[in-house]
Amino acid sequence: GEITSYVASAQDISFVKESQRKMEQLAYFDTLTGLANRTFFRMQLRKSMALAERGHYAFALFYFDLDEFKRINDTLGHDAGDQLLVEVANRLKKRLRTEDTIARLGGDEFAVLLSGIEHQTHAMEVANTIQRTLNEPIKLGNNEVIISASIGIACAPDDGQNPEQLLKAADQAMYKAKNSGRNGFEFFSHDMREDANARMQLLKDLRSAIELEQFELYYQPIVSLDDLHVHKAEGLIRWQHPEKGLISPADFIPLAEETRQI
């Protein structure tokens, strides 16, 4: 009835733990920059939205991409482009708080969840900080580049009732920032949602406008003031929309160029 000895069995699970860590890293973090990836970001966004719905939490969503990144990538090569993305990620991690979620959603698209943002003034300060941080010269091999970002800002819970709606709001604000000259930021407004819906409808109608023969070609004569004779003519396209009437090329030509239907 007396204990005479003990038998212990041990197994080294360091390899298993390391494998689990690596799997988690691959599943939730961007391999290039080390930032959160789209999957992890959406998880955090859902958690933040759930807290905001209870009325005890406010946060801001920043959605942005780098202006002229494609040009730099094409000119200096993809290795330089990757180096640029890594430097941007490092600068964001240094300037933002540890409790904020910074993610690379793909390509040169980034998103930031800023917790505890209850006033636009605070969000503006952060946006200006990001702009100043990115505007500092970046050394890429033998080249030095200066980049900027167009930032769209949506605030929860006012600008969206679910994660998809809030992301869309921030994206629409970023689009407005790009159209306003880039290297800036815009807060989402409900007018943007109406404009975006109208733009989507116009895009949908544009796809079928050629087949339905809704375009008309006009020739504007160019007259010489010396002899008052018509020397040439400028060809001008007009869109005769069945519901909206005559649509100016200033409205649909940029849309056709952007969607490569030009």
Short mmCIF file of C-alpha atoms in Angstrom, two decimals:
data_model
loop_
_atom_site.label_atom_id
_atom_site.label_comp_id
_atom_site.label_asym_id
_atom_site.label_seq_id
_atom_site.Cartn_x
_atom_site.Cartn_y
_atom_site.Cartn_z
CA GLY A 1 0.00 0.00 0.00
CA GLU A 2 2.98 2.33 -0.15
CA ILE A 3 4.16 4.35 -3.21
CA THR A 4 7.55 3.06 -4.20
CA SER A 5 8.22 5.04 -7.41
CA TYR A 6 6.80 7.34 -10.06
CA VAL A 7 6.66 6.83 -13.81
CA ALA A 8 6.56 10.01 -15.93
CA SER A 9 5.98 10.24 -19.66
CA ALA A 10 6.84 13.46 -21.54
CA GLN A 11 6.63 14.46 -25.14
CA ASP A 12 8.23 17.49 -26.76
CA ILE A 13 5.41 19.37 -28.56
CA SER A 14 7.51 22.37 -29.59
CA PHE A 15 7.27 21.33 -33.23
CA VAL A 16 3.46 21.02 -33.00
CA LYS A 17 3.16 24.43 -31.35
CA GLU A 18 5.44 26.02 -33.92
CA SER A 19 3.44 24.42 -36.74
CA GLN A 20 0.21 25.78 -35.25
CA ARG A 21 1.76 29.23 -34.97
CA LYS A 22 2.89 29.15 -38.60
CA MET A 23 -0.53 27.96 -39.77
CA GLU A 24 -2.18 30.80 -37.85
CA GLN A 25 0.32 33.25 -39.31
CA LEU A 26 -0.47 32.08 -42.85
CA ALA A 27 -4.23 32.12 -42.20
CA TYR A 28 -4.53 35.56 -40.65
CA PHE A 29 -1.49 37.64 -41.59
CA ASP A 30 -0.04 38.98 -44.82
CA THR A 31 3.17 37.13 -45.68
CA LEU A 32 4.86 40.18 -47.23
CA THR A 33 4.19 42.92 -44.68
CA GLY A 34 3.26 41.01 -41.53
CA LEU A 35 0.07 43.04 -41.23
CA ALA A 36 -3.34 41.48 -40.68
CA ASN A 37 -4.84 40.07 -43.87
CA ARG A 38 -8.38 40.44 -45.20
CA THR A 39 -9.69 37.42 -43.24
CA PHE A 40 -8.39 38.63 -39.87
CA PHE A 41 -9.47 42.20 -40.61
CA ARG A 42 -13.05 41.14 -41.30
CA MET A 43 -13.12 39.17 -38.05
CA GLN A 44 -12.00 42.23 -36.11
CA LEU A 45 -14.46 44.42 -37.99
CA ARG A 46 -17.36 42.12 -37.08
CA LYS A 47 -16.32 42.21 -33.41
CA SER A 48 -16.08 46.01 -33.46
CA MET A 49 -19.48 46.33 -35.15
CA ALA A 50 -21.05 44.06 -32.53
CA LEU A 51 -19.68 46.28 -29.74
CA ALA A 52 -20.80 49.44 -31.54
CA GLU A 53 -24.36 48.09 -31.88
CA ARG A 54 -24.59 47.89 -28.09
CA GLY A 55 -23.96 51.63 -27.92
CA HIS A 56 -20.82 51.47 -25.80
CA TYR A 57 -18.21 51.65 -28.53
CA ALA A 58 -17.31 53.96 -31.38
CA PHE A 59 -14.60 53.49 -33.96
CA ALA A 60 -13.46 54.73 -37.35
CA LEU A 61 -12.59 52.70 -40.43
CA PHE A 62 -9.85 54.03 -42.71
CA TYR A 63 -9.70 52.57 -46.22
CA PHE A 64 -6.94 53.71 -48.55
CA ASP A 65 -4.55 52.83 -51.32
CA LEU A 66 -1.30 54.37 -52.50
CA ASP A 67 -1.43 57.01 -55.21
CA GLU A 68 0.69 56.19 -58.26
CA PHE A 69 1.69 52.78 -56.88
CA LYS A 70 1.14 51.13 -60.26
CA ARG A 71 3.45 53.63 -61.95
CA ILE A 72 6.21 52.98 -59.40
CA ASN A 73 5.68 49.22 -59.70
CA ASP A 74 5.85 49.33 -63.50
CA THR A 75 8.84 51.68 -63.58
CA LEU A 76 11.08 50.25 -60.86
CA GLY A 77 9.88 46.64 -60.89
CA HIS A 78 7.88 44.38 -58.59
CA ASP A 79 10.73 43.89 -56.11
CA ALA A 80 10.81 47.65 -55.54
CA GLY A 81 7.02 47.63 -55.26
CA ASP A 82 7.19 44.93 -52.56
CA GLN A 83 9.90 46.89 -50.73
CA LEU A 84 7.66 49.96 -50.85
CA LEU A 85 4.71 48.04 -49.35
CA VAL A 86 6.89 46.71 -46.54
CA GLU A 87 8.14 50.22 -45.72
CA VAL A 88 4.59 51.59 -45.71
CA ALA A 89 3.51 48.79 -43.34
CA ASN A 90 6.43 49.50 -40.98
CA ARG A 91 5.64 53.21 -40.91
CA LEU A 92 1.99 52.55 -40.12
CA LYS A 93 2.91 50.17 -37.27
CA LYS A 94 5.25 52.78 -35.78
CA ARG A 95 2.78 55.68 -35.93
CA LEU A 96 -0.49 53.97 -34.96
CA ARG A 97 -1.46 52.49 -31.60
CA THR A 98 -1.03 48.80 -30.75
CA GLU A 99 -4.78 48.46 -30.10
CA ASP A 100 -5.59 49.56 -33.65
CA THR A 101 -5.92 46.91 -36.35
CA ILE A 102 -3.81 47.59 -39.45
CA ALA A 103 -4.42 45.35 -42.46
CA ARG A 104 -3.26 44.92 -46.00
CA LEU A 105 -6.32 43.83 -47.94
CA GLY A 106 -4.43 43.11 -51.17
CA GLY A 107 -2.21 44.89 -53.68
CA ASP A 108 -1.67 48.42 -52.36
CA GLU A 109 -4.98 48.51 -50.44
CA PHE A 110 -4.78 49.07 -46.70
CA ALA A 111 -7.37 49.40 -43.95
CA VAL A 112 -7.15 50.56 -40.35
CA LEU A 113 -9.62 50.09 -37.50
CA LEU A 114 -9.21 52.95 -35.02
CA SER A 115 -10.82 52.20 -31.69
CA GLY A 116 -12.33 54.81 -29.41
CA ILE A 117 -12.85 57.45 -32.12
CA GLU A 118 -15.93 59.43 -31.10
CA HIS A 119 -15.30 62.69 -32.96
CA GLN A 120 -14.27 63.45 -36.54
CA THR A 121 -11.58 65.78 -35.22
CA HIS A 122 -9.64 62.84 -33.79
CA ALA A 123 -10.00 60.89 -37.05
CA MET A 124 -8.74 63.93 -38.97
CA GLU A 125 -5.64 64.09 -36.77
CA VAL A 126 -4.88 60.43 -37.48
CA ALA A 127 -5.47 60.91 -41.22
CA ASN A 128 -3.04 63.84 -41.26
CA THR A 129 -0.50 61.76 -39.33
CA ILE A 130 -0.74 58.96 -41.91
CA GLN A 131 -0.35 61.44 -44.77
CA ARG A 132 2.74 63.04 -43.20
CA THR A 133 4.23 59.62 -42.49
CA LEU A 134 3.78 58.43 -46.07
CA ASN A 135 4.97 61.72 -47.59
CA GLU A 136 8.47 61.24 -46.19
CA PRO A 137 10.90 60.05 -48.93
CA ILE A 138 11.38 56.29 -49.31
CA LYS A 139 14.65 54.81 -50.56
CA LEU A 140 14.18 52.00 -53.08
CA GLY A 141 17.58 50.79 -54.18
CA ASN A 142 19.24 53.68 -56.00
CA ASN A 143 15.95 55.54 -56.30
CA GLU A 144 14.08 57.75 -53.89
CA VAL A 145 10.30 58.09 -54.16
CA ILE A 146 7.66 60.12 -52.38
CA ILE A 147 4.21 58.60 -52.16
CA SER A 148 0.82 59.63 -50.88
CA ALA A 149 -2.50 57.98 -50.13
CA SER A 150 -6.15 58.72 -50.78
CA ILE A 151 -8.02 57.90 -47.56
CA GLY A 152 -11.72 57.22 -47.12
CA ILE A 153 -13.10 57.41 -43.57
CA ALA A 154 -16.32 55.86 -42.27
CA CYS A 155 -17.42 56.11 -38.64
CA ALA A 156 -19.39 53.45 -36.79
CA PRO A 157 -22.19 53.09 -36.03
CA ASP A 158 -23.45 56.15 -37.97
CA ASP A 159 -22.18 55.24 -41.45
CA GLY A 160 -23.08 51.56 -41.55
CA GLN A 161 -25.20 48.99 -39.77
CA ASN A 162 -23.08 45.99 -40.77
CA PRO A 163 -19.45 45.34 -41.80
CA GLU A 164 -20.17 45.27 -45.54
CA GLN A 165 -22.06 48.56 -45.42
CA LEU A 166 -19.29 50.26 -43.44
CA LEU A 167 -16.58 48.98 -45.80
CA LYS A 168 -18.57 50.19 -48.78
CA ALA A 169 -19.00 53.60 -47.15
CA ALA A 170 -15.24 53.92 -46.58
CA ASP A 171 -14.57 52.80 -50.16
CA GLN A 172 -16.95 55.45 -51.53
CA ALA A 173 -15.22 58.09 -49.42
CA MET A 174 -11.83 56.96 -50.77
CA TYR A 175 -13.14 57.24 -54.33
CA LYS A 176 -14.21 60.81 -53.56
CA ALA A 177 -10.75 61.57 -52.15
CA LYS A 178 -9.12 60.31 -55.36
CA ASN A 179 -11.41 62.39 -57.52
CA SER A 180 -10.65 65.45 -55.39
CA GLY A 181 -6.98 65.40 -56.36
CA ARG A 182 -5.50 62.55 -54.29
CA ASN A 183 -3.13 62.88 -51.33
CA GLY A 184 -6.08 63.70 -49.11
CA PHE A 185 -8.94 62.21 -47.13
CA GLU A 186 -12.72 62.36 -47.19
CA PHE A 187 -15.36 61.43 -44.64
CA PHE A 188 -18.30 59.40 -45.86
CA SER A 189 -21.57 61.26 -46.36
CA HIS A 190 -24.94 59.80 -47.32
CA ASP A 191 -24.86 61.86 -50.53
CA MET A 192 -21.95 59.66 -51.61
CA ARG A 193 -24.16 56.58 -51.33
CA GLU A 194 -26.75 58.17 -53.60
CA ASP A 195 -24.05 59.24 -56.07
CA ALA A 196 -22.56 55.75 -56.03
CA ASN A 197 -25.95 54.17 -56.71
CA ALA A 198 -26.56 56.58 -59.60
CA ARG A 199 -23.08 55.82 -60.95
CA MET A 200 -23.69 52.07 -60.77
CA GLN A 201 -26.96 52.46 -62.65
CA LEU A 202 -25.25 54.61 -65.28
CA LEU A 203 -22.54 51.97 -65.65
CA LYS A 204 -25.15 49.26 -66.05
CA ASP A 205 -26.94 51.29 -68.75
CA LEU A 206 -23.64 52.08 -70.49
CA ARG A 207 -22.94 48.39 -71.09
CA SER A 208 -26.03 48.01 -73.26
CA ALA A 209 -26.08 51.51 -74.81
CA ILE A 210 -24.00 50.52 -77.85
CA GLU A 211 -26.16 47.49 -78.62
CA LEU A 212 -29.30 49.59 -78.29
CA GLU A 213 -27.77 52.28 -80.57
CA GLN A 214 -28.27 55.08 -78.05
CA PHE A 215 -25.15 57.00 -79.08
CA GLU A 216 -25.33 59.83 -81.60
CA LEU A 217 -22.44 61.45 -83.42
CA TYR A 218 -22.41 65.21 -83.92
CA TYR A 219 -19.96 67.27 -85.96
CA GLN A 220 -19.15 70.72 -84.68
CA PRO A 221 -17.81 72.91 -87.50
CA ILE A 222 -14.57 74.81 -86.95
CA VAL A 223 -14.70 78.10 -88.85
CA SER A 224 -11.72 80.25 -89.79
CA LEU A 225 -12.28 83.88 -88.83
CA ASP A 226 -10.08 84.97 -91.76
CA ASP A 227 -12.39 83.79 -94.55
CA LEU A 228 -15.41 82.51 -92.55
CA HIS A 229 -15.12 79.09 -94.20
CA VAL A 230 -15.50 75.73 -92.47
CA HIS A 231 -12.03 74.22 -92.49
CA LYS A 232 -12.63 71.18 -90.31
CA ALA A 233 -15.08 69.64 -87.87
CA GLU A 234 -14.79 68.09 -84.44
CA GLY A 235 -16.55 64.77 -83.88
CA LEU A 236 -18.58 64.74 -80.66
CA ILE A 237 -20.40 61.77 -79.15
CA ARG A 238 -23.68 62.14 -77.26
CA TRP A 239 -25.64 59.57 -75.30
CA GLN A 240 -29.39 59.71 -75.84
CA HIS A 241 -30.60 57.92 -72.71
CA PRO A 242 -34.22 56.71 -72.92
CA GLU A 243 -35.04 58.02 -69.41
CA LYS A 244 -32.42 60.68 -68.60
CA GLY A 245 -32.36 62.30 -72.02
CA LEU A 246 -29.14 63.63 -73.53
CA ILE A 247 -26.19 62.77 -71.28
CA SER A 248 -23.04 64.86 -71.51
CA PRO A 249 -19.78 63.10 -72.43
CA ALA A 250 -18.29 64.68 -69.29
CA ASP A 251 -20.47 62.24 -67.35
CA PHE A 252 -20.01 59.01 -69.27
CA ILE A 253 -16.61 59.24 -71.03
CA PRO A 254 -14.60 59.07 -67.75
CA LEU A 255 -16.77 56.14 -66.69
CA ALA A 256 -16.11 54.38 -70.01
CA GLU A 257 -12.36 54.98 -69.64
CA GLU A 258 -12.29 53.74 -66.06
CA THR A 259 -14.14 50.51 -66.93
CA ARG A 260 -12.20 50.06 -70.20
CA GLN A 261 -15.32 50.28 -72.32
CA ILE A 262 -13.95 53.32 -74.12
#
